[in-house]
Coordinates of C-alpha atoms in Angstrom, one line a residue:
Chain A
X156 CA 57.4 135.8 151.8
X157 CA 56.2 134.1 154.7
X158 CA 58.2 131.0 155.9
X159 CA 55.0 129.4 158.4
X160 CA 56.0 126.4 160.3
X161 CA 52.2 124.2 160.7
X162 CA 51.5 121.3 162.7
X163 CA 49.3 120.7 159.4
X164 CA 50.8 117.2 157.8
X165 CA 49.2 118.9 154.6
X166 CA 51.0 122.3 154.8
X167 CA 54.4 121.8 153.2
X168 CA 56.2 125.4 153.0
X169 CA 60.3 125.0 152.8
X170 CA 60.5 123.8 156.1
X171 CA 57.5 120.8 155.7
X172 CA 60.1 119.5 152.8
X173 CA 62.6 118.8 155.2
X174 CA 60.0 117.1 158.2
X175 CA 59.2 114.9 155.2
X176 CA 63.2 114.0 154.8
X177 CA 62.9 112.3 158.7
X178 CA 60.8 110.3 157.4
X179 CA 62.0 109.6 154.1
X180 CA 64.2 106.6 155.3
X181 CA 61.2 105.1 157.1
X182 CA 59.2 105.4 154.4
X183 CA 62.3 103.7 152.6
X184 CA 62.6 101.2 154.4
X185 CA 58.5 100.4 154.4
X186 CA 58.4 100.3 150.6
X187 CA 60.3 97.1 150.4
X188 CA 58.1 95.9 147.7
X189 CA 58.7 98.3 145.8
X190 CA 62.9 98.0 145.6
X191 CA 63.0 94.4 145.7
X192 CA 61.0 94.4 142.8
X193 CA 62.9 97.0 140.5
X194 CA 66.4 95.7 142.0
X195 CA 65.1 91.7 140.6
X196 CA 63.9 93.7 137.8
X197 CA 67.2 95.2 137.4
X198 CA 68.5 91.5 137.7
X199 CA 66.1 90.0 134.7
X200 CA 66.6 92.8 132.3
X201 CA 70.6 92.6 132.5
X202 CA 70.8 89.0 131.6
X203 CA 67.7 88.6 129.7
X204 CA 68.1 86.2 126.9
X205 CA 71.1 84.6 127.8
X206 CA 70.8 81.3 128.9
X207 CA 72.7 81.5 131.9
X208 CA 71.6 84.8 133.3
X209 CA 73.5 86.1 136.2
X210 CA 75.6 83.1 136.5
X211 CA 77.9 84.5 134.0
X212 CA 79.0 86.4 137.5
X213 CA 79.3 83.1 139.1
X214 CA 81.4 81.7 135.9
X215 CA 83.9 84.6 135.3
X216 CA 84.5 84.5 139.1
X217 CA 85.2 81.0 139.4
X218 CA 87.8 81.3 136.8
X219 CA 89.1 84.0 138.1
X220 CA 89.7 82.8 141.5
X221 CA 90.9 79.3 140.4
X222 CA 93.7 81.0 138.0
X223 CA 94.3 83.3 140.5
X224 CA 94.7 80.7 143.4
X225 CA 97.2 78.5 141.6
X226 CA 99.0 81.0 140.8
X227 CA 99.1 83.0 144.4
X228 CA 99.3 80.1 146.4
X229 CA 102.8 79.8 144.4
X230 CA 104.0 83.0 145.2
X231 CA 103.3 83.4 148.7
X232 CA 104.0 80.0 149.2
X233 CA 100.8 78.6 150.5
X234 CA 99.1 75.6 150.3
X235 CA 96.0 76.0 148.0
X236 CA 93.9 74.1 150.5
X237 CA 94.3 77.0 153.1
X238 CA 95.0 79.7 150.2
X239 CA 91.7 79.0 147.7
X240 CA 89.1 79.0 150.7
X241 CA 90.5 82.5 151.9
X242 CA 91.0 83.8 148.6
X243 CA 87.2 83.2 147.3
X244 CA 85.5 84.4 150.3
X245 CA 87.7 87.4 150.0
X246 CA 87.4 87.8 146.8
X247 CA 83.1 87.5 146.5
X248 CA 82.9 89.9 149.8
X249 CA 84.8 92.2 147.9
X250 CA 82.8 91.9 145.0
X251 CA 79.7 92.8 146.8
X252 CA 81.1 95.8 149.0
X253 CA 83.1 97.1 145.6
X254 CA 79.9 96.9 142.8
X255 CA 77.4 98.7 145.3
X256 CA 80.4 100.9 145.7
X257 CA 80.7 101.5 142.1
X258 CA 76.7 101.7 141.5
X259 CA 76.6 104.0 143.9
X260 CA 76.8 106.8 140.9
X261 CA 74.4 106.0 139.4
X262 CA 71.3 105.4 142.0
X263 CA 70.1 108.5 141.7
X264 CA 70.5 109.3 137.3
X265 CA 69.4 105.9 136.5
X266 CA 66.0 106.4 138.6
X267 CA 66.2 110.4 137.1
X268 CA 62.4 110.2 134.8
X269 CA 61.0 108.4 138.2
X270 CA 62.4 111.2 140.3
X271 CA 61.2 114.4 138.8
X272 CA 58.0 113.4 138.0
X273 CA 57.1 111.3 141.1
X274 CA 57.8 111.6 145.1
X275 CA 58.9 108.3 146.7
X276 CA 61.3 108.6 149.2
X277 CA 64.8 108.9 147.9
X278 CA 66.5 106.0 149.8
X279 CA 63.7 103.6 147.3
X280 CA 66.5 104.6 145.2
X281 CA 69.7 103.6 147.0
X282 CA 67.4 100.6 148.7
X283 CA 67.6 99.3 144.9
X284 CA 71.0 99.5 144.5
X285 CA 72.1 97.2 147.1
X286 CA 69.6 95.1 147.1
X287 CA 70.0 94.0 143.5
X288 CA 74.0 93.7 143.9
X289 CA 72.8 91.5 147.1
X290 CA 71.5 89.3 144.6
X291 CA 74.6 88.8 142.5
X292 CA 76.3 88.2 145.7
X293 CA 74.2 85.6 146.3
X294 CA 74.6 83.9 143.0
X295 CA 78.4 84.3 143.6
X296 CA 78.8 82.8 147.2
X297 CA 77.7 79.5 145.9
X298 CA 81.4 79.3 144.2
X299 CA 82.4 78.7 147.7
X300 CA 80.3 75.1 148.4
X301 CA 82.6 73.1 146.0
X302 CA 85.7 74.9 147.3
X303 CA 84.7 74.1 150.8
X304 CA 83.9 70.3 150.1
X305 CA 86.8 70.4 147.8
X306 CA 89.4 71.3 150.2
X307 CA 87.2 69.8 153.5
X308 CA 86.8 73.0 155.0
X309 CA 84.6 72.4 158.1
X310 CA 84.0 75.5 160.5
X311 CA 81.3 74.2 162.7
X312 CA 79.0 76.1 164.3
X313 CA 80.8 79.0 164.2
X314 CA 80.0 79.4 160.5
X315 CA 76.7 80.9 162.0
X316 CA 78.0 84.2 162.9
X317 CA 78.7 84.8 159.1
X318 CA 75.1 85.7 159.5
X319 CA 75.5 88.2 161.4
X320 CA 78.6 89.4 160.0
X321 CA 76.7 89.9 156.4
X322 CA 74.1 92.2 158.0
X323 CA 76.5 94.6 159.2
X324 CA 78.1 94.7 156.0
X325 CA 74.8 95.5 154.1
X326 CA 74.0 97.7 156.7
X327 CA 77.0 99.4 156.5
X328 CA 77.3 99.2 152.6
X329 CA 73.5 100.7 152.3
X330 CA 75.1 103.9 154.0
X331 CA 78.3 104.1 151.6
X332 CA 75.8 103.5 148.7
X333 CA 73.2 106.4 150.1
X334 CA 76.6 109.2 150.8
X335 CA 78.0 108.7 147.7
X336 CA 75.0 108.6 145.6
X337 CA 74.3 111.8 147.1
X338 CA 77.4 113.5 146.7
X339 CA 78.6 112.2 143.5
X340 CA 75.1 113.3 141.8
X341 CA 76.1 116.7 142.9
X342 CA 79.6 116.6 142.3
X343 CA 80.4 114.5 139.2
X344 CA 84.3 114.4 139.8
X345 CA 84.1 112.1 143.1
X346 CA 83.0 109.3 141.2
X347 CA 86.3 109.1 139.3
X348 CA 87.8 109.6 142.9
X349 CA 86.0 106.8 144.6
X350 CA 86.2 104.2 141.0
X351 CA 90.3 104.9 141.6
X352 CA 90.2 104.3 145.5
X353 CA 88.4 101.1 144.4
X354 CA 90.9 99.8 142.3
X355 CA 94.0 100.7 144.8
X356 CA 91.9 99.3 147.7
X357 CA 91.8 95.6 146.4
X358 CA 95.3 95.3 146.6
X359 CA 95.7 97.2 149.6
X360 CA 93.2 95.3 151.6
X361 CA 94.3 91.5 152.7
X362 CA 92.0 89.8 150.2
X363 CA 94.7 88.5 147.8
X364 CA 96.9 88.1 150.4
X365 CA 96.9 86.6 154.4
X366 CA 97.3 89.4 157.2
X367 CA 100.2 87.2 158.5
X368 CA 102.0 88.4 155.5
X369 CA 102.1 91.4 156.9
X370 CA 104.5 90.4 159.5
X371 CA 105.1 93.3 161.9
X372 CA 102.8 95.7 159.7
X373 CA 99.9 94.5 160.9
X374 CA 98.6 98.1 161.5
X375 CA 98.3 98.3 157.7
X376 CA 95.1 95.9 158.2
X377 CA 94.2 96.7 161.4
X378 CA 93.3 100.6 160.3
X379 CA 91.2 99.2 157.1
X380 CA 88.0 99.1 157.5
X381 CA 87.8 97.1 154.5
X382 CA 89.8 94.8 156.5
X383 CA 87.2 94.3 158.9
X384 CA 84.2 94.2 157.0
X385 CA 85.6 91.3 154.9
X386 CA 86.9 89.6 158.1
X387 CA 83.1 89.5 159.8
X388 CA 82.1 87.2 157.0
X389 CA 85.0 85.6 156.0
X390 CA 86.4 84.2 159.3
X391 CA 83.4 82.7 160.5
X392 CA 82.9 80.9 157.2
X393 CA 86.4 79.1 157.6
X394 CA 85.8 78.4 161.1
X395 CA 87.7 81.0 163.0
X396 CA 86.3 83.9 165.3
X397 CA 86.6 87.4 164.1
X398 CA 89.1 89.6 166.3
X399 CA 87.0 91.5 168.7
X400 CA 88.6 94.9 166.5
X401 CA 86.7 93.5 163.5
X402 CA 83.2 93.2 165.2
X403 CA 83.5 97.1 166.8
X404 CA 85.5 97.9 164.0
X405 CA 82.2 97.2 161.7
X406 CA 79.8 98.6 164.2
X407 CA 81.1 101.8 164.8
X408 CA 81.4 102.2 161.2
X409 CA 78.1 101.5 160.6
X410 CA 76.7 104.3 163.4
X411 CA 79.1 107.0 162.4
X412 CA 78.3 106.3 158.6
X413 CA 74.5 106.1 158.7
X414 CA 74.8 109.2 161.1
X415 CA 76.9 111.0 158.3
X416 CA 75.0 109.7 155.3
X417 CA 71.4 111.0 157.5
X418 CA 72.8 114.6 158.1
X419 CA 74.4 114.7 154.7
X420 CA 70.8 113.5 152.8
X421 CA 68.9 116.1 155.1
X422 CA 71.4 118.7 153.8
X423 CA 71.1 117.7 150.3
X424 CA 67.9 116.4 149.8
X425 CA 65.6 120.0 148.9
X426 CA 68.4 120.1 145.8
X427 CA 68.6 116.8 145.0
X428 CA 66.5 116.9 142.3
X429 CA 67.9 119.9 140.7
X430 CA 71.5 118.1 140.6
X431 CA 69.9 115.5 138.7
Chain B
X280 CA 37.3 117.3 149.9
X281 CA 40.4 118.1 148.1
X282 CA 41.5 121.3 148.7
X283 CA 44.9 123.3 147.2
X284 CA 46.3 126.5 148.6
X285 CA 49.3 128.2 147.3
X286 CA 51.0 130.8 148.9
X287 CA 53.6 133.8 148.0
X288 CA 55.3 130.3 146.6
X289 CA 59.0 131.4 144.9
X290 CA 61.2 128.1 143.4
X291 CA 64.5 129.0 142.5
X292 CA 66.6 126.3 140.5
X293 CA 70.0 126.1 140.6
X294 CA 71.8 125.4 136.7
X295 CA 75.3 123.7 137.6
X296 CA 77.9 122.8 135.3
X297 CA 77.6 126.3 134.0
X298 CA 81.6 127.3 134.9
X299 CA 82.7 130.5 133.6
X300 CA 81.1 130.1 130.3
X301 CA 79.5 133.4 129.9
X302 CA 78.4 132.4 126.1
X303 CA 76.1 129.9 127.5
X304 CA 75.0 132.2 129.7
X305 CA 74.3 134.9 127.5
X306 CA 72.5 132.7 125.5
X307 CA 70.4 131.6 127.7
X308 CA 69.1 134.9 129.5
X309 CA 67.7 135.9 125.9
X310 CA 66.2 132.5 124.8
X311 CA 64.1 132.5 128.5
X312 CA 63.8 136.3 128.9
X313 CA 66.4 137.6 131.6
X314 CA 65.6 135.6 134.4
X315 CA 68.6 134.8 135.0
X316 CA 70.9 135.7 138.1
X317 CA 74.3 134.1 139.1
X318 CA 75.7 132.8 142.6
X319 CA 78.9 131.4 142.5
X320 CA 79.6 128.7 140.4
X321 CA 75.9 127.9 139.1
X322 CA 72.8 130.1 137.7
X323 CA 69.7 130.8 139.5
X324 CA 66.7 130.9 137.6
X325 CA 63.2 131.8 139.0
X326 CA 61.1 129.4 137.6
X327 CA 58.0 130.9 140.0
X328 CA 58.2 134.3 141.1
X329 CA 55.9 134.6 144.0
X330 CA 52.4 132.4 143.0
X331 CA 49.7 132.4 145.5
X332 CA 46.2 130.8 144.5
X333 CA 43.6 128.0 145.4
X334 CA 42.0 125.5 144.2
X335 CA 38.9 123.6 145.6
X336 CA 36.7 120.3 144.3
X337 CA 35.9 120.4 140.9
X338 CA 38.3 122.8 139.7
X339 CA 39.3 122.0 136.3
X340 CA 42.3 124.2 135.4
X341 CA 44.2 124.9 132.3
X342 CA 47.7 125.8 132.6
X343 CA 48.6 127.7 129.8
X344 CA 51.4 129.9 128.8
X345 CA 54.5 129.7 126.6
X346 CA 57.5 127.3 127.1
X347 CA 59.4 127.8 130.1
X348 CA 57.0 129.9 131.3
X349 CA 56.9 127.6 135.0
X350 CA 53.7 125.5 133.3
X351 CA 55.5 121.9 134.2
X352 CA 57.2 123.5 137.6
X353 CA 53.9 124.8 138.9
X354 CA 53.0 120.9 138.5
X355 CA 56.3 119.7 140.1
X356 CA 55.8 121.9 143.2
X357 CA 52.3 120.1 143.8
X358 CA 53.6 117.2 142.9
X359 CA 56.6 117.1 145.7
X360 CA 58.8 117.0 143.5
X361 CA 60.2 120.5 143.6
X362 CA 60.8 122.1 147.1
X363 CA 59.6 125.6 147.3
X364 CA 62.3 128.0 147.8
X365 CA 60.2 130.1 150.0
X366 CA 56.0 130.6 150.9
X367 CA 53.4 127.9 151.5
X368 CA 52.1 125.4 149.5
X369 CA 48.6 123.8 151.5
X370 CA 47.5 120.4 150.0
X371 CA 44.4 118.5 150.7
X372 CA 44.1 115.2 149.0
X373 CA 46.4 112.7 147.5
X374 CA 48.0 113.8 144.3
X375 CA 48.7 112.3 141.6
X376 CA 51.0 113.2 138.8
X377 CA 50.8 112.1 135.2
X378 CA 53.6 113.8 132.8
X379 CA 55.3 111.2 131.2
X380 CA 53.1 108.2 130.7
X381 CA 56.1 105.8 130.1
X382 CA 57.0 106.4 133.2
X383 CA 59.4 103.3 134.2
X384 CA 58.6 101.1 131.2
X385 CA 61.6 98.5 130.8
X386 CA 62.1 97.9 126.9
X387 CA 63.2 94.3 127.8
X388 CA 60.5 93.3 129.7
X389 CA 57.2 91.6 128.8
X390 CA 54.0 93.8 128.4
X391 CA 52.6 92.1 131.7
X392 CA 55.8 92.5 133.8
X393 CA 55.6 96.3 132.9
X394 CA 52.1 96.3 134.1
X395 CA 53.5 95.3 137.4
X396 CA 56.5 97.1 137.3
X397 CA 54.8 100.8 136.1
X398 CA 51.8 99.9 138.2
X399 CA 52.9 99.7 141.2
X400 CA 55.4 103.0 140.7
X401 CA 52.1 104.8 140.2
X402 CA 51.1 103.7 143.4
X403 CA 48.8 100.9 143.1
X404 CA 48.7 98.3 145.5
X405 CA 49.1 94.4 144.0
X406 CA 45.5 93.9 144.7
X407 CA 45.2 96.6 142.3
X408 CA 47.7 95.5 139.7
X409 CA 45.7 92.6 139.7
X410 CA 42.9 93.6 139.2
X411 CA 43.5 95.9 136.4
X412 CA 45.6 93.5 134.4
X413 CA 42.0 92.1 132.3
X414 CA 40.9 95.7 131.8
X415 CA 44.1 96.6 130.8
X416 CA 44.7 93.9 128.7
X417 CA 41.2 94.6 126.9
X418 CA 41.8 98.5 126.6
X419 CA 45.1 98.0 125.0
X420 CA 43.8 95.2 122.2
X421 CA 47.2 93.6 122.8
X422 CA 46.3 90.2 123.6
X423 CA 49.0 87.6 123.5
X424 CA 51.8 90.7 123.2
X425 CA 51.4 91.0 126.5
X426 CA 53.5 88.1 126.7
X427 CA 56.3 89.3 124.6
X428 CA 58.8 92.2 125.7
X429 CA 58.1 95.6 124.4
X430 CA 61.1 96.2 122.8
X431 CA 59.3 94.1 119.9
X432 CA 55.9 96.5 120.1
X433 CA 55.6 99.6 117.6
X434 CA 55.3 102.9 119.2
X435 CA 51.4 102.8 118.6
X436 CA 51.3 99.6 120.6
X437 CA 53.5 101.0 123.5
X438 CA 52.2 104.1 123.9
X439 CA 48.6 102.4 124.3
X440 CA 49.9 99.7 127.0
X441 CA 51.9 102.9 129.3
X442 CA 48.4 105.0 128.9
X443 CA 46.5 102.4 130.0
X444 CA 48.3 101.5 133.1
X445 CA 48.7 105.2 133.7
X446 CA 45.4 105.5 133.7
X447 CA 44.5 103.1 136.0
X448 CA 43.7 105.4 139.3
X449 CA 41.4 107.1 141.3
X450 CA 43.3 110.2 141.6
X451 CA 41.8 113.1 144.3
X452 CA 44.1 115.9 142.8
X453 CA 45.2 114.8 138.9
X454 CA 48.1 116.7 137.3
X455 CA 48.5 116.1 133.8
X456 CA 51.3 117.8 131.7
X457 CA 50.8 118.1 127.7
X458 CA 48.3 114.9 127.0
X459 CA 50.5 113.0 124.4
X460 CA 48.7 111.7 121.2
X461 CA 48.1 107.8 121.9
X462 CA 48.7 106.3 117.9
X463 CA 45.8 106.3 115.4
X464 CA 42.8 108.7 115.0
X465 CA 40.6 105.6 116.3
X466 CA 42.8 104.9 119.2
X467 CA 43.0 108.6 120.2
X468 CA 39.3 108.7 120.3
X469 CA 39.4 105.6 122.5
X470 CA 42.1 107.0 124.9
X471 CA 40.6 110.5 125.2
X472 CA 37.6 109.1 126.4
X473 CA 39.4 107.1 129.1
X474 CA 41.2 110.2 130.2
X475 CA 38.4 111.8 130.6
X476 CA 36.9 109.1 132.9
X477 CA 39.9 109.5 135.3
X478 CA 39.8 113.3 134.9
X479 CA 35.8 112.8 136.0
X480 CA 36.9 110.9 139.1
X481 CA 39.5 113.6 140.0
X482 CA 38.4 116.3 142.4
X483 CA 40.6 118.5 140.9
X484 CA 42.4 118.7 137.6
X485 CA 45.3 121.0 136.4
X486 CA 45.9 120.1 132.7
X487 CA 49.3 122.0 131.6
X488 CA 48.5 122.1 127.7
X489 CA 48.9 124.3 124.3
X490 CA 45.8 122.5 122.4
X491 CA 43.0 125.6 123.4
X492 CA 40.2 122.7 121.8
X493 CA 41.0 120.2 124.4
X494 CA 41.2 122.5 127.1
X495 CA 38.0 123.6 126.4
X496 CA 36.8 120.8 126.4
X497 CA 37.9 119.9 130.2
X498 CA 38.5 122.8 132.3
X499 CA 36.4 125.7 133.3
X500 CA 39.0 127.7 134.7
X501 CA 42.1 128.5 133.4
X502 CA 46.0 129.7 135.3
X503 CA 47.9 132.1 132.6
X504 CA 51.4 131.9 133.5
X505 CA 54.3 134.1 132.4
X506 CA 58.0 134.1 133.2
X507 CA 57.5 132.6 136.2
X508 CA 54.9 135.1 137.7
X509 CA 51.0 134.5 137.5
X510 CA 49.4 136.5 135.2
X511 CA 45.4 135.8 135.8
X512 CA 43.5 133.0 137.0
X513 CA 40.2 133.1 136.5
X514 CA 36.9 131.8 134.5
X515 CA 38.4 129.4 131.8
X516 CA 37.5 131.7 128.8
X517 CA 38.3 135.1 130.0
X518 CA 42.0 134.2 130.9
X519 CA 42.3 132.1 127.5
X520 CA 40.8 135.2 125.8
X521 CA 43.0 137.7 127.4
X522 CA 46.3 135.0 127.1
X523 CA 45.5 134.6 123.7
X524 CA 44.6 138.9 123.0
X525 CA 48.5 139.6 124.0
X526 CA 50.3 136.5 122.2
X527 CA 48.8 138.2 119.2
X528 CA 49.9 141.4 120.4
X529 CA 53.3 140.0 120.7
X530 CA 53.6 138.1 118.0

């Protein structure tokens, strides 16, 4: 059995597999056309024939975040003009780092007939995934306009840097999407692990919630990274400047996190399709 | 040129979520002959044992052998799909796979947005989605159903749309795995004569398949496959003679 290592693009023995694995995230990345199409296909076929299409997300937020304002803003005692502006950016952050999260699972099976009988790079698949739940964040954000005008929230400039604060997040949540597809196609039991770390996470993370409330335990935030990636986007959009901890926070997440999801798809990717 | 050179290739794949259940695994080394072998907490099956062979332009070859004899394996290892455990596999030429014709189909969506959709997942540029769409539309007899989804179509009708997207390509290598029936007798005729345009452009064909007529009719050589080893590849008639010889032995 001979194991020959060619400079040949065309020879692929066991080893030419995993040359093509560099590349696959490159070739990813190059076949946008491709995702953005299935992900808005994705998009059409989940809400096709109802009238309102995917803003039945927007809807069942709203409600949600209006009941849940007047009702929080009682208990912890704030006004709901400073209360609903923080809770609904929050809350629609959250909602776009927790459903790639939870689609995650399923990049891989749902995209299984295209896998084994086709080779496209397998971060098309992931790619999908976040791009499509991109889209319902998009259709979600737009809760926030009349709760800005509403309660005259004005952050200037500043509101800018939300910009940038979004990219890291899909940055960072295209990694989280890519690990755990990979290792909850091959192990089936960390999906039930990560849907319960969701759940915990939403009460655990200052969303619902101000840090101040924290009083002295402010470490409780400070060590989420949750924290942070919500904080990139959120506090620029109500006029404040991120901590300096949230901006490295999010960026060193991202490199160590696309460094582990890298080694981990090169590790995984010559069984990938048997897990399947 | 197209050129395809297989080497001392060996793919093991590992069956998970096999535990300790040594019923299933009984049961399984007699339904695919023993070729079975266990590491840890999952099976290893040889699905090829060692394969070396080549193909060149116009090679037209028949995969035949029984079920689970490494027919649609063989075709996922050209295809990329399937890494090869160990050897060489040399490819010259773009490949391109055909098993499942409904590859990608969306029930919900209209005929014309699965022409997109499925077209461009074979690899066609937009340019070439395009283009096609009259041809297609024109093949398939579908008219204004293109403009309805295909949830609504009968199988007849969907079947005849996702073969004739599929078969929209200028493939250099063509791997095509059990050639489904496309609805009626007239339609059939209509279809295999479209296949056989694409397999005409192909430089080389493998054609996994248990219908001897239609093989005949294609290839002139033919890959006899067995448990995972090679058998005999050769002149299409002698190795469907000799495949055919010991099945009736066998049987």
């Amino acid at each position: 059995m001979s194991n020959t290592t060619s400079l040949d693009p065309s020879v692929r023995g066991s080893r030419g597999f995993l040359a093509d694995i560099d590349r696959d995230l490159l070739a990813g990345l190059r076949a946008w056309p491709l995702w953005t199409m299935l992900g808005w296909n994705d998009i059409r076929q989940r809400y096709r024939r109802s009238v309102l299409g995917p803003f039945w997300i927007t809807i069942s937020m709203a409600i949600f975040i209006t009941l849940l304002g007047v009702i929080y803003s009682h208990i912890l005692n704030i006004g709901l003009k400073t209360y609903l502006p923080y809770l609904s950016l929050g809350y629609i952050i959250w909602g776009f780092i927790s459903s790639t999260t939870a689609e995650s699972f399923i990049s891989f099976q749902e995209s299984e007939r295209i896998i084994r009988q086709i080779r496209l790079p397998y971060s098309i698949y992931v790619f999908r995934v976040v791009w499509r739940n991109f889209i319902v964040f998009l259709h979600t954000i737009v809760i926030f306009i009349p709760v800005a005008i509403m309660y005259d929230v004005r952050p200037g400039m500043i509101a800018l840097l939300a910009i940038a604060g979004l990219v890291l997040v899909y940055i960072n949540q295209a990694w989280v999407t890519l690990s755990l597809a990979i290792l909850c196609t091959r192990y089936r039991d960390v999906q039930q692990i990560v849907a319960t770390a969701i759940q915990i996470m939403l009460f655990a993370t200052p969303i619902m919630w101000p840090v101040s409330a924290l009083g002295p335990a402010v470490i409780i935030a400070d060590i989420n990274p949750l924290h942070h990636l919500i904080e990139v986007v959120r506090a620029p959009m109500l006029g404040e400047m991120p901590p300096i901890l949230s901006w490295v926070a999010v960026v060193v997440c991202s490199i160590a996190g696309w460094t582990f999801a890298i080694l981990l798809l090169r590790r995984a990717a010559r069984r990938l399709v048997f897990w399947l | 040129m197209a050129e395809i050179v297989v080497e001392n290739v060996t793919i093991q794949i590992p069956i998970y979520d096999i535990g300790a259940s040594s019923l299933r695994k009984t049961i399984l080394s007699k339904t695919v002959g023993g070729r079975f072998e266990t590491s840890g907490s999952y099976l290893i099956v040889d699905a090829l044992k060692d394969v070396s062979f080549e193909a060149h332009d116009g090679d037209r070859i028949a995969l035949i052998g029984n079920n689970g004899s490494g027919k649609s394996t063989l075709l996922r290892l050209l295809s990329d799909v399937y890494p090869a455990s160990s050897g060489r596999v040399k490819v010259v030429g773009e490949v391109s796979p055909m098993f499942d014709p409904m590859l990608g189909m969306s029930m919900d969506a209209t005929g014309m947005e699965n022409i997109w959709i499925c077209g461009r997942l074979w690899g066609l540029s937009p340019a070439q989605v395009k283009n096609s769409v009259d041809e297609i539309a024109e093949f398939t007899e579908l008219g204004d159903f293109l403009n309805v989804p295909v949830r609504t179509y009968s199988t007849g009708m969907l079947l005849r749309l996702a073969f004739a997207i599929a078969t929209v390509r200028d493939p250099e290598i063509l791997l095509l795995d059990e050639v489904v029936g496309v609805g009626d007798a007239e339609f059939f005729k209509k279809a295999f004569s479209r296949l056989q345009d694409v397999i005409h452009r192909s430089q080389i064909l493998f054609l996994a398949s248990h219908a001897d007529d239609m093989l005949r009719q294609i290839c002139n050589k033919a890959l006899w496959l067995n448990q995972g080893n090679l058998v005999q590849y050769g002149e299409f008639e002698s190795v469907l003679a000799a495949y055919r010889g010991r099945s009736k032995v066998t049987a």
